[in-house]
Coordinates of C-alpha atoms in Angstrom, one line a residue:
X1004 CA -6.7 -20.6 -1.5
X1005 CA -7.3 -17.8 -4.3
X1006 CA -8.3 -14.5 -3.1
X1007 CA -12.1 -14.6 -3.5
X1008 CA -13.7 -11.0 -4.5
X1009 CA -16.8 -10.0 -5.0
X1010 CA -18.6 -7.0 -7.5
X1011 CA -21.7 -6.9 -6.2
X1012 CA -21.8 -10.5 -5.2
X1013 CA -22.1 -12.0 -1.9
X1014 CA -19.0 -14.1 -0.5
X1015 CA -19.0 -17.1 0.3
X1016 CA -18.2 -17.0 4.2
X1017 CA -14.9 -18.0 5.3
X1018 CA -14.6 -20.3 8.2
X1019 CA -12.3 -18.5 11.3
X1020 CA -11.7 -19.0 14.9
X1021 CA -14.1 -17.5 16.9
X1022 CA -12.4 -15.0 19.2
X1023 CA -15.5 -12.9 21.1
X1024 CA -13.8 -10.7 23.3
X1025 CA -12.2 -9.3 20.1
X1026 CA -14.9 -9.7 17.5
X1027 CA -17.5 -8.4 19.5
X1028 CA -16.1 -5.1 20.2
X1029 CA -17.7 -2.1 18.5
X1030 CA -20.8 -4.2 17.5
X1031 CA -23.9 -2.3 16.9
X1032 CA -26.6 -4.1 15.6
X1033 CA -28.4 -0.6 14.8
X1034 CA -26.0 0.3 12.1
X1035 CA -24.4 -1.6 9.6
X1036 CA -21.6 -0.4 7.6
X1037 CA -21.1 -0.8 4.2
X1038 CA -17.6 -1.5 2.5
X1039 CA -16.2 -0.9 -0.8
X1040 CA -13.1 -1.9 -2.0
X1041 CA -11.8 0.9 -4.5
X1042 CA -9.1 -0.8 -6.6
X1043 CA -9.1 -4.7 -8.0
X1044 CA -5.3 -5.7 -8.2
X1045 CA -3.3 -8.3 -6.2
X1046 CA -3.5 -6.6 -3.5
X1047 CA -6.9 -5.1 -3.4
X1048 CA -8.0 -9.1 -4.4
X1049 CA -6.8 -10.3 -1.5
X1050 CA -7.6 -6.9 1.2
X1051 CA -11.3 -8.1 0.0
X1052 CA -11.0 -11.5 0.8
X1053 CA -9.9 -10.5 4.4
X1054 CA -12.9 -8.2 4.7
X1055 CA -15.1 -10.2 3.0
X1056 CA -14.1 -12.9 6.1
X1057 CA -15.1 -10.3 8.7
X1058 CA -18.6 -8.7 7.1
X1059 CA -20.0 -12.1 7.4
X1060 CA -19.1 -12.9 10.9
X1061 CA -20.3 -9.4 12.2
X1062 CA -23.5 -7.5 12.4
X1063 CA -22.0 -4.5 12.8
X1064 CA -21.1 -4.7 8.9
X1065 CA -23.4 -5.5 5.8
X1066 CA -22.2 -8.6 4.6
X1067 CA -21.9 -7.2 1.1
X1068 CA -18.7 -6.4 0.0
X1069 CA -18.2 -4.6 -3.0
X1070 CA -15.7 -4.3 -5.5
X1071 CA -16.4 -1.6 -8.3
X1072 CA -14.6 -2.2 -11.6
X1073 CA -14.2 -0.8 -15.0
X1074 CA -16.3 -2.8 -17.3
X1075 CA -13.8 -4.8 -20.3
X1076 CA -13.5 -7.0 -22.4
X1077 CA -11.1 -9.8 -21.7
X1078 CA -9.3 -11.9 -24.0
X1079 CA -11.7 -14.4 -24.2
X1080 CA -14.8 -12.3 -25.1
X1081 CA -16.0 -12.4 -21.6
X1082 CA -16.9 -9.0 -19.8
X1083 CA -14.3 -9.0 -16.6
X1084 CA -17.5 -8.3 -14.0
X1085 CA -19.2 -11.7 -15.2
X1086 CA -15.9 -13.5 -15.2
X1087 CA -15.3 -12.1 -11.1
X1088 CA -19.0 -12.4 -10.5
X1089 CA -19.3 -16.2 -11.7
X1090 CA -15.8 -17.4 -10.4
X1091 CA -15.5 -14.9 -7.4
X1092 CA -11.4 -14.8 -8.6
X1093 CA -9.6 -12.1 -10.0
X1094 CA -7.4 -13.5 -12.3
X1095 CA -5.7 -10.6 -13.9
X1096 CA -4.3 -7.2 -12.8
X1097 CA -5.4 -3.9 -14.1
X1098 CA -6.8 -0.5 -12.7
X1099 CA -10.8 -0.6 -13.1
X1100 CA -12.9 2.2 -12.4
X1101 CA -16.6 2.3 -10.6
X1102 CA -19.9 4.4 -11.0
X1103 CA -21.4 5.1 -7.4
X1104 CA -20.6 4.6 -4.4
X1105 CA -23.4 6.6 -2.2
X1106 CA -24.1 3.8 -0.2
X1107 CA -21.1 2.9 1.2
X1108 CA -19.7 4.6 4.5
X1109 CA -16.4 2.5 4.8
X1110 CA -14.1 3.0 1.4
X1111 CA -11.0 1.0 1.2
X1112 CA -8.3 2.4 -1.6
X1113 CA -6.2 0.3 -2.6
X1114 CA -4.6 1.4 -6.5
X1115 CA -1.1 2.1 -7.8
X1116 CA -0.5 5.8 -6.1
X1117 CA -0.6 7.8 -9.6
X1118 CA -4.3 7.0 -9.8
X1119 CA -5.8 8.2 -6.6
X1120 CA -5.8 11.7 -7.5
X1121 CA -8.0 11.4 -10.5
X1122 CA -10.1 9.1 -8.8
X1123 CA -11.0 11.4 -6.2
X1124 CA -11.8 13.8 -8.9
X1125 CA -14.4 11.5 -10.0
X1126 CA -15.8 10.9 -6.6
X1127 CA -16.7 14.3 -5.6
X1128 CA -20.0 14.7 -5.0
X1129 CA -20.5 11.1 -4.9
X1130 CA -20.1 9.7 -1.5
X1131 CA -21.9 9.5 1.7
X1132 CA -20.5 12.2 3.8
X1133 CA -20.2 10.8 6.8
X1134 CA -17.4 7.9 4.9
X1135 CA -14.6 7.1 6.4
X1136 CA -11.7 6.3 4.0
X1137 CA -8.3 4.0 4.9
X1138 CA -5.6 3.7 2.3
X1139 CA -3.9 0.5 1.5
X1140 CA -1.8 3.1 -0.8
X1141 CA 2.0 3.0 -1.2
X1142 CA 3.2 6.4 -2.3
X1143 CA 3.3 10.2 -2.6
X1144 CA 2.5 12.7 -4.9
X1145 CA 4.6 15.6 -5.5
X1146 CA 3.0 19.2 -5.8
X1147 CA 3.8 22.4 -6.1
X1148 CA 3.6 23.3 -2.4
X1149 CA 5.6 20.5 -1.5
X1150 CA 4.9 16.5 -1.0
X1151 CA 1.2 15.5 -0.2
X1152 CA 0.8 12.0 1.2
X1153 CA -2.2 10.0 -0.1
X1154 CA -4.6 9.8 2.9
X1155 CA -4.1 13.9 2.9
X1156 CA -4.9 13.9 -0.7
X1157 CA -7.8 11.5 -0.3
X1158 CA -9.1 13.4 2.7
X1159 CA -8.6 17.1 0.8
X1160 CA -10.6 16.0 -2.5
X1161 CA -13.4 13.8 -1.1
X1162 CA -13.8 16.1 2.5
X1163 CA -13.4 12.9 4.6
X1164 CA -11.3 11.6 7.3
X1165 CA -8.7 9.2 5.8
X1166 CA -6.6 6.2 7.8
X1167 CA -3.9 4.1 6.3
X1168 CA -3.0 0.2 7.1
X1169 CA 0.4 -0.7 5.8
X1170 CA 2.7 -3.5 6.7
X1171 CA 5.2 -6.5 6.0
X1172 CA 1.8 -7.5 3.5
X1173 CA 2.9 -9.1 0.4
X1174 CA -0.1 -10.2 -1.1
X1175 CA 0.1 -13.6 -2.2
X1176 CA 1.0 -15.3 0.9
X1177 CA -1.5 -13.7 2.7
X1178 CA -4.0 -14.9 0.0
X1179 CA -2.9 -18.4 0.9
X1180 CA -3.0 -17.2 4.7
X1181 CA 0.2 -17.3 5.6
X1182 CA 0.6 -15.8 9.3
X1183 CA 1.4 -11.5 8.7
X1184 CA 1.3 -8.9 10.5
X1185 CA -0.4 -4.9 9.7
X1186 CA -0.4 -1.4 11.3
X1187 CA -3.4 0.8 11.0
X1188 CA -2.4 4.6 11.1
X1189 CA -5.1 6.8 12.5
X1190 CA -5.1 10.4 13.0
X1191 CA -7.2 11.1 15.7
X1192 CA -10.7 9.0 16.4
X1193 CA -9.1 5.8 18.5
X1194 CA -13.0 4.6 17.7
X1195 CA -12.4 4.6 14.0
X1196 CA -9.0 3.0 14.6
X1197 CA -10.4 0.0 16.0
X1198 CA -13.1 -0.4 13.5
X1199 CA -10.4 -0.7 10.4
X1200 CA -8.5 -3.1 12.7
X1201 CA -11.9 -5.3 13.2
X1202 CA -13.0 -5.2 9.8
X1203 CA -9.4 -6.5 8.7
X1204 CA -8.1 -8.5 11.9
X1205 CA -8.1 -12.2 11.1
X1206 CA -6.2 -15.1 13.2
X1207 CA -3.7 -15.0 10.1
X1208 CA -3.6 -11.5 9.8
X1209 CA -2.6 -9.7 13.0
X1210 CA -3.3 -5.9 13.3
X1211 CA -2.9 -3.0 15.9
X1212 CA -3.5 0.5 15.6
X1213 CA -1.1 3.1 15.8
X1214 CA -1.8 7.2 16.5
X1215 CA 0.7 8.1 13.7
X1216 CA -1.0 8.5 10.1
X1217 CA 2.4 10.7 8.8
X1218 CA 4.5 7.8 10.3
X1219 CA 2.8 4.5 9.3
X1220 CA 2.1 5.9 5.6
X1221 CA 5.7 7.0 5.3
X1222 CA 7.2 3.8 5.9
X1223 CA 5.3 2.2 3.7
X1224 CA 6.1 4.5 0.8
X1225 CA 9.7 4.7 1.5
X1226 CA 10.7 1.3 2.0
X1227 CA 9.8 0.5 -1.7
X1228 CA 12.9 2.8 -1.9
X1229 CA 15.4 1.0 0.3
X1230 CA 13.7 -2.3 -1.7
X1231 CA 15.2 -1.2 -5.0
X1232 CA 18.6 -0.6 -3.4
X1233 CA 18.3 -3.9 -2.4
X1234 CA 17.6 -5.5 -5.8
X1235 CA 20.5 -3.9 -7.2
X1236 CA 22.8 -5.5 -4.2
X1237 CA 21.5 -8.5 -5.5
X1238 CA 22.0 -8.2 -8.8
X1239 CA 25.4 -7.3 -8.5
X1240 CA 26.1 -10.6 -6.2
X1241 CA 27.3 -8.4 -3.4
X1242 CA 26.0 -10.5 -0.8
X1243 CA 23.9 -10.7 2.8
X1244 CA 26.3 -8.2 4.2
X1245 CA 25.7 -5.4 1.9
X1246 CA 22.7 -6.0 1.7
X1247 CA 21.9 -5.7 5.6
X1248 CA 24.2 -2.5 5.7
X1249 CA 21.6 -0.8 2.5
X1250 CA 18.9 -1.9 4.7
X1251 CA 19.6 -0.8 8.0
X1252 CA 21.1 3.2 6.4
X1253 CA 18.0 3.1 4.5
X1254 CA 16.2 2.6 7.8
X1255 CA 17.9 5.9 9.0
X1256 CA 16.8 7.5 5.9
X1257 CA 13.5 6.5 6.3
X1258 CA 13.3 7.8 9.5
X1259 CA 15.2 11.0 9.0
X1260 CA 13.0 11.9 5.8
X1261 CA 9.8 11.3 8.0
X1262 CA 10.8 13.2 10.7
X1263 CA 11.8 15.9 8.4
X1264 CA 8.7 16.6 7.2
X1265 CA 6.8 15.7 9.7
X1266 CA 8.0 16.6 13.3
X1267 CA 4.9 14.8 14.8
X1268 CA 5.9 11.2 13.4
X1269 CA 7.0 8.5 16.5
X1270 CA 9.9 6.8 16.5
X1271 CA 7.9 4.2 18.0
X1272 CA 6.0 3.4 14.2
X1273 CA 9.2 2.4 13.0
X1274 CA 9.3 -0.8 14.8
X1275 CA 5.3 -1.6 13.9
X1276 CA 5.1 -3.8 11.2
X1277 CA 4.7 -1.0 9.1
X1278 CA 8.3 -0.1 9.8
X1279 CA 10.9 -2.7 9.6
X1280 CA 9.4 -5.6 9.3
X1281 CA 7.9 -4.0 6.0
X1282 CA 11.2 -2.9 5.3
X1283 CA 12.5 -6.2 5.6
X1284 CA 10.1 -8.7 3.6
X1285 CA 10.2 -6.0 1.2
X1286 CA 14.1 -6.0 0.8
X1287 CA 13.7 -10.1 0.8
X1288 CA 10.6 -10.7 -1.9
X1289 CA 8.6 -7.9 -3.2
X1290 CA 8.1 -6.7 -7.0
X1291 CA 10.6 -4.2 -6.6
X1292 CA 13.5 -5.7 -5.1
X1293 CA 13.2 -7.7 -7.7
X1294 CA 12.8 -6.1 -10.7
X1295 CA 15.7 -3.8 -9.4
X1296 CA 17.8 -6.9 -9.2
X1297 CA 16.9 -7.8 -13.3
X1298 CA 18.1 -4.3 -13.5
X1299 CA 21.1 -4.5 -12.2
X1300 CA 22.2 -7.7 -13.9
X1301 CA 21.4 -6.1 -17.2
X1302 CA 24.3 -3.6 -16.1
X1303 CA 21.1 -0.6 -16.8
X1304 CA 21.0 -1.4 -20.4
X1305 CA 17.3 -2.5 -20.4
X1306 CA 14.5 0.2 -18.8
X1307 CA 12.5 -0.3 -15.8
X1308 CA 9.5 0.1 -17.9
X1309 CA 11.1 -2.8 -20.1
X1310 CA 11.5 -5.0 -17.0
X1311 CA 8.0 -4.3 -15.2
X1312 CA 6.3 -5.2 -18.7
X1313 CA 8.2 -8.5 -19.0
X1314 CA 8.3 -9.4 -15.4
X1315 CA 5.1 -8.5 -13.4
X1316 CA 2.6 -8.9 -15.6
X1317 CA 0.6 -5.9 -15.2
X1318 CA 1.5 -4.8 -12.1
X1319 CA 3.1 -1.8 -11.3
X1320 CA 6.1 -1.0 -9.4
X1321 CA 5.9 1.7 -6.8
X1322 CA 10.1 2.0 -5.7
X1323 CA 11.3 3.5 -9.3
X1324 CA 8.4 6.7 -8.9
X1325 CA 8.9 7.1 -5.6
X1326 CA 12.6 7.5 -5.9
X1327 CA 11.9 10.1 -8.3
X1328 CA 9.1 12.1 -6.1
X1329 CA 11.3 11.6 -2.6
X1330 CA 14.5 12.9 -5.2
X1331 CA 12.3 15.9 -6.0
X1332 CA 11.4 16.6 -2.5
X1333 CA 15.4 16.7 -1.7
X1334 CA 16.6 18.8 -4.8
X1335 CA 13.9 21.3 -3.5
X1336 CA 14.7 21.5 0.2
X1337 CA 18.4 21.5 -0.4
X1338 CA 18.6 17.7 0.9
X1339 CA 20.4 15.8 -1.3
X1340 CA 23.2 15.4 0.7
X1341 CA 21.3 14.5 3.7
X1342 CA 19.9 11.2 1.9
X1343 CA 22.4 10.1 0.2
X1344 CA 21.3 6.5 -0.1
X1345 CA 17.7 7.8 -1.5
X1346 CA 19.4 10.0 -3.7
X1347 CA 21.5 7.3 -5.6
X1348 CA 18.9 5.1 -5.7
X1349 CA 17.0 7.8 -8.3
X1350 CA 19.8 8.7 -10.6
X1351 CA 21.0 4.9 -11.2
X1352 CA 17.1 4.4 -11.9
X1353 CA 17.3 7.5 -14.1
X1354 CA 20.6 6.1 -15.6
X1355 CA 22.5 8.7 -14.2
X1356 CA 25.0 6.6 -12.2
X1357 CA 25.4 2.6 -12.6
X1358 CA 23.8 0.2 -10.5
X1359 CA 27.3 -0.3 -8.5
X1360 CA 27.2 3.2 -7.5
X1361 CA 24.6 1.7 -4.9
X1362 CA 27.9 0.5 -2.8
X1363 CA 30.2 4.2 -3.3
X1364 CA 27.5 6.5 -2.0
X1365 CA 28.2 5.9 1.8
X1366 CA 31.8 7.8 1.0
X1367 CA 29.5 10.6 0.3
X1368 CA 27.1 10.0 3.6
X1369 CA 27.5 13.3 6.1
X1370 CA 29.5 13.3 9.5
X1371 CA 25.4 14.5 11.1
X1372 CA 24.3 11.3 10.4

């Protein structure tokens, strides 16, 4: 089934399992919430198809769910909103943009990380403010005053609480609905909490709620990490050992890092969904593991720019910036020894080291780990 979307049009309702006891919880006829989906790529596609599926069995939500996108032209001649709005399919992956929003009080964002920051420039001022916001985000950005997670950036700009959902989600098999599993990270509101897991719960798409916001976005943005270490195992034909071995120390990076910089974050989140079993389907199939694995087998000679053209299509790796913004963080905070798996993962990405370097960095890992 193709993800079916919606700017501005109505879906076409979805037929699920009824499940009462679960569906009916938080249902208040009185006020209907309004979703938008900030962000039209694979993954946004198919986060809208979920919700769309939800909105139109509840009346708790308006069964409207929209998708804002910046207006262009596509190869054919046709204007990309009439080709989603006649075909309800996104067939192409970009970044688009959207003009209001004012009457939405559930935003969903769900772009490449390097984008959020000027998107919530362009919001201020132009939201309800009693939104809530979750992030589908994978990614940090690096600031001055140290590394600012996404929901915190989100919630800073726009004034507004933020949640995350992150997970062993790669989007096309969920599109097809292929049984997976998600972690809503929430801050404080447990209410809130179980709203995001109603509005994305499906009998395909499993999710529970977590008090760990720091935790559950970490994991996500780390793994893509441990992902790229992984595609270069592969490429160099090193086999399931290795690879297990990179994924299980970059496990205890992951986990080290997080704790680190945030004292607060569970141990308990890393066996969510969010936590290993992201780790692992991300290690086994995503975009970066491999695109990292094309790397390797070109011995570094062609760029990760040169590969992610060629190879995804439009979509945009997350592992190769993140390296480079978690690398930052390490070189600033006198790390770099600490991590040493994250570490070499970053310079053979910068071309620093080659992509068998990814097996002689555990001589360097410290006696504290």
């Amino acid at each position: 089934m193709a993800p079916a979307l919606e700017a501005q049009v109505q879906q076409e309702e979805q037929s699920l399992p009824h499940n009462n006891n679960f569906y009916n919880t938080l249902n208040d006829a009185t006020h209907r919430s309004k979703v938008t989906v900030i962000g039209s790529g694979n993954w946004g596609s198919v986060a809208s198809k979920l919700i769309a599926s939800n909105t139109l069995r509840l009346p708790s939500f308006h069964d409207e769910v929209r998708m804002w996108v910046y207006e262009e032209t596509l190869p054919s001649g046709e204007k990309l909103t009439d080709v989603i709005n006649r075909t309800n399919v996104r067939e192409l992956y970009s970044f688009h943009f959207f003009v209001e929003l004012r009457d939405s009080n559930m935003l969903v964002f769900v772009t490449p990380h390097q984008f959020v920051e000027g998107i919530c420039k362009r919001l201020v001022g132009k939201i309800r403010e009693d939104a809530e916001a979750i992030s589908l985000v994978k990614g940090m950005e690096v600031k001055m005053e140290g590394p600012c997670m996404i929901s915190t950036l989100i919630s800073q700009q726009l004034g507004i609480n933020c949640s995350v959902l992150m997970g062993a989600n790669i989007a096309n098999e969920i599109a097809v609905e292929k049984f997976s599993e998600a972690t809503v990270g929430y801050r404080n509101n447990r209410e809130v909490a179980e709203r995001w897991v109603q509005l994305f719960y499906t009998p395909y798409f499993i999710v529970t709620a977590a008090q760990d916001v720091e935790g559950v976005e970490l994991c996500g943005t780390l793994k893509n990490v441990v992902a790229i270490a992984a595609g270069f195992v592969d490429g160099l034909e090193m086999g399931n050992n290795t690879k297990a071995a990179i994924m299980r120390l970059g496990l205890r990076e992951m986990k080290a890092f997080s704790k680190l910089l945030f004292p607060s974050v569970k141990d308990s989140t890393f066996f969510e969904s969010c936590g290993v079993a992201d780790l692992i389907t991300t290690c086994l199939g995503g975009r970066n593991r491999k695109v990292a694995e094309a790397y390797a087998r070109n011995g570094g000679k062609r760029s990760f720019d040169e590969l992610e053209a060629e190879m995804l299509q439009g979509q945009k790796l997350q592992g190769v910036s993140t390296a480079s913004e978690v690398y930052e963080v390490l070189s600033h905070r006198g790390w770099l020894e600490l991590f040493p798996l994250f570490s070499t993962v970053h310079e053979i990405c910068s071309g620093l080291l080659p992509p068998s370097a990814i097996v002689e960095y555990s001589e360097k890992l410290p006696r504290s780990f």
